[in-house]
């Protein structure tokens, strides 16, 4: 099963919104994946085995070294944008 981590500053607000919307998009795409939300302080640990980290462009610099594909989304609520980018990363 694929693993996706959503990232925001504290891991409960926008990362939670992005998590829910990523799950909706994964259902549309028929991709089986686990999605978890995290914060900047724990991203290295929480995303150690993730295939994708979803976040906003301003938080990318906080991720550090990773084997995951870092997918930047401009709108956490734009399901079409999230779908295009997750499909490209996982499809």
PDB file of C-alpha atoms in Angstrom:
ATOM      1  CA  UNK A   1       0.000   0.000   0.000  1.00  0.00           C
ATOM      2  CA  UNK A   2       1.269   3.455  -0.850  1.00  0.00           C
ATOM      3  CA  UNK A   3       1.808   5.993   1.893  1.00  0.00           C
ATOM      4  CA  UNK A   4       1.213   9.731   1.641  1.00  0.00           C
ATOM      5  CA  UNK A   5       1.999  12.358   4.267  1.00  0.00           C
ATOM      6  CA  UNK A   6       0.384  15.788   4.281  1.00  0.00           C
ATOM      7  CA  UNK A   7       2.380  18.572   5.872  1.00  0.00           C
ATOM      8  CA  UNK A   8       1.594  21.930   7.432  1.00  0.00           C
ATOM      9  CA  UNK A   9       3.098  24.034  10.186  1.00  0.00           C
ATOM     10  CA  UNK A  10       1.434  22.287  13.143  1.00  0.00           C
ATOM     11  CA  UNK A  11      -0.071  19.205  11.465  1.00  0.00           C
ATOM     12  CA  UNK A  12      -3.694  19.637  12.492  1.00  0.00           C
ATOM     13  CA  UNK A  13      -5.248  22.425  10.423  1.00  0.00           C
ATOM     14  CA  UNK A  14      -4.356  22.651   6.797  1.00  0.00           C
ATOM     15  CA  UNK A  15      -2.603  19.268   6.843  1.00  0.00           C
ATOM     16  CA  UNK A  16      -5.899  17.782   8.048  1.00  0.00           C
ATOM     17  CA  UNK A  17      -7.828  19.488   5.259  1.00  0.00           C
ATOM     18  CA  UNK A  18      -5.275  18.311   2.707  1.00  0.00           C
ATOM     19  CA  UNK A  19      -5.447  14.770   4.144  1.00  0.00           C
ATOM     20  CA  UNK A  20      -9.228  14.599   3.692  1.00  0.00           C
ATOM     21  CA  UNK A  21      -9.023  16.009   0.170  1.00  0.00           C
ATOM     22  CA  UNK A  22      -6.175  13.670  -0.792  1.00  0.00           C
ATOM     23  CA  UNK A  23      -8.273  10.712   0.414  1.00  0.00           C
ATOM     24  CA  UNK A  24     -11.184  11.915  -1.753  1.00  0.00           C
ATOM     25  CA  UNK A  25      -8.902  12.199  -4.772  1.00  0.00           C
ATOM     26  CA  UNK A  26      -7.355   8.768  -4.166  1.00  0.00           C
ATOM     27  CA  UNK A  27     -10.850   7.267  -4.137  1.00  0.00           C
ATOM     28  CA  UNK A  28     -11.570   8.973  -7.494  1.00  0.00           C
ATOM     29  CA  UNK A  29      -8.300   7.607  -8.902  1.00  0.00           C
ATOM     30  CA  UNK A  30      -8.838   4.125  -7.480  1.00  0.00           C
ATOM     31  CA  UNK A  31      -5.489   4.218  -5.696  1.00  0.00           C
ATOM     32  CA  UNK A  32      -5.155   2.368  -2.395  1.00  0.00           C
ATOM     33  CA  UNK A  33      -3.064   4.486  -0.043  1.00  0.00           C
ATOM     34  CA  UNK A  34      -2.786   5.526   3.563  1.00  0.00           C
ATOM     35  CA  UNK A  35      -2.745   9.272   4.206  1.00  0.00           C
ATOM     36  CA  UNK A  36      -1.500  10.817   7.436  1.00  0.00           C
ATOM     37  CA  UNK A  37      -1.050  14.433   8.520  1.00  0.00           C
ATOM     38  CA  UNK A  38       2.061  15.762  10.181  1.00  0.00           C
ATOM     39  CA  UNK A  39       3.834  18.961  11.155  1.00  0.00           C
ATOM     40  CA  UNK A  40       7.174  20.500  10.253  1.00  0.00           C
ATOM     41  CA  UNK A  41       8.876  19.251  13.434  1.00  0.00           C
ATOM     42  CA  UNK A  42       7.975  15.588  12.755  1.00  0.00           C
ATOM     43  CA  UNK A  43       8.037  15.333   8.963  1.00  0.00           C
ATOM     44  CA  UNK A  44      11.367  13.497   8.777  1.00  0.00           C
ATOM     45  CA  UNK A  45      10.159  10.771  11.139  1.00  0.00           C
ATOM     46  CA  UNK A  46       6.557  10.565   9.889  1.00  0.00           C
ATOM     47  CA  UNK A  47       7.504  10.547   6.201  1.00  0.00           C
ATOM     48  CA  UNK A  48      10.469   8.168   6.450  1.00  0.00           C
ATOM     49  CA  UNK A  49       8.638   5.448   4.484  1.00  0.00           C
ATOM     50  CA  UNK A  50       6.230   7.649   2.494  1.00  0.00           C
ATOM     51  CA  UNK A  51       6.058   7.689  -1.299  1.00  0.00           C
ATOM     52  CA  UNK A  52       4.651  11.231  -1.408  1.00  0.00           C
ATOM     53  CA  UNK A  53       4.725  14.313   0.809  1.00  0.00           C
ATOM     54  CA  UNK A  54       1.939  16.775  -0.027  1.00  0.00           C
ATOM     55  CA  UNK A  55       2.445  20.342   1.099  1.00  0.00           C
ATOM     56  CA  UNK A  56       2.392  24.007   0.128  1.00  0.00           C
ATOM     57  CA  UNK A  57       5.383  25.564  -1.681  1.00  0.00           C
ATOM     58  CA  UNK A  58       6.433  27.634   1.355  1.00  0.00           C
ATOM     59  CA  UNK A  59       6.906  24.522   3.533  1.00  0.00           C
ATOM     60  CA  UNK A  60       9.083  22.530   1.112  1.00  0.00           C
ATOM     61  CA  UNK A  61      12.269  24.025   2.588  1.00  0.00           C
ATOM     62  CA  UNK A  62      11.411  22.445   5.959  1.00  0.00           C
ATOM     63  CA  UNK A  63      11.261  18.865   4.674  1.00  0.00           C
ATOM     64  CA  UNK A  64      14.968  18.154   4.399  1.00  0.00           C
ATOM     65  CA  UNK A  65      16.424  15.045   2.750  1.00  0.00           C
ATOM     66  CA  UNK A  66      13.774  12.518   1.689  1.00  0.00           C
ATOM     67  CA  UNK A  67      13.212   9.642  -0.716  1.00  0.00           C
ATOM     68  CA  UNK A  68       9.553  10.664  -1.110  1.00  0.00           C
ATOM     69  CA  UNK A  69       8.250  12.684  -4.030  1.00  0.00           C
ATOM     70  CA  UNK A  70       7.491  16.163  -2.725  1.00  0.00           C
ATOM     71  CA  UNK A  71       4.272  17.395  -4.315  1.00  0.00           C
ATOM     72  CA  UNK A  72       3.502  21.080  -3.927  1.00  0.00           C
ATOM     73  CA  UNK A  73      -0.127  22.163  -3.985  1.00  0.00           C
ATOM     74  CA  UNK A  74      -1.171  25.779  -4.269  1.00  0.00           C
ATOM     75  CA  UNK A  75      -4.697  25.202  -2.958  1.00  0.00           C
ATOM     76  CA  UNK A  76      -5.510  22.649  -0.274  1.00  0.00           C
ATOM     77  CA  UNK A  77      -9.156  22.634  -1.381  1.00  0.00           C
ATOM     78  CA  UNK A  78      -8.733  22.391  -5.166  1.00  0.00           C
ATOM     79  CA  UNK A  79      -9.498  18.699  -5.754  1.00  0.00           C
ATOM     80  CA  UNK A  80      -8.655  18.952  -9.463  1.00  0.00           C
ATOM     81  CA  UNK A  81      -5.150  20.270  -8.703  1.00  0.00           C
ATOM     82  CA  UNK A  82      -4.576  17.614  -6.050  1.00  0.00           C
ATOM     83  CA  UNK A  83      -5.860  14.911  -8.411  1.00  0.00           C
ATOM     84  CA  UNK A  84      -3.572  15.986 -11.278  1.00  0.00           C
ATOM     85  CA  UNK A  85      -0.526  16.096  -9.049  1.00  0.00           C
ATOM     86  CA  UNK A  86      -1.187  12.853  -7.165  1.00  0.00           C
ATOM     87  CA  UNK A  87      -1.983  11.045 -10.417  1.00  0.00           C
ATOM     88  CA  UNK A  88       1.347  12.217 -11.848  1.00  0.00           C
ATOM     89  CA  UNK A  89       3.235  11.177  -8.704  1.00  0.00           C
ATOM     90  CA  UNK A  90       1.516   7.813  -8.145  1.00  0.00           C
ATOM     91  CA  UNK A  91      -0.039   6.903 -11.476  1.00  0.00           C
TER      92      UNK A  91
END
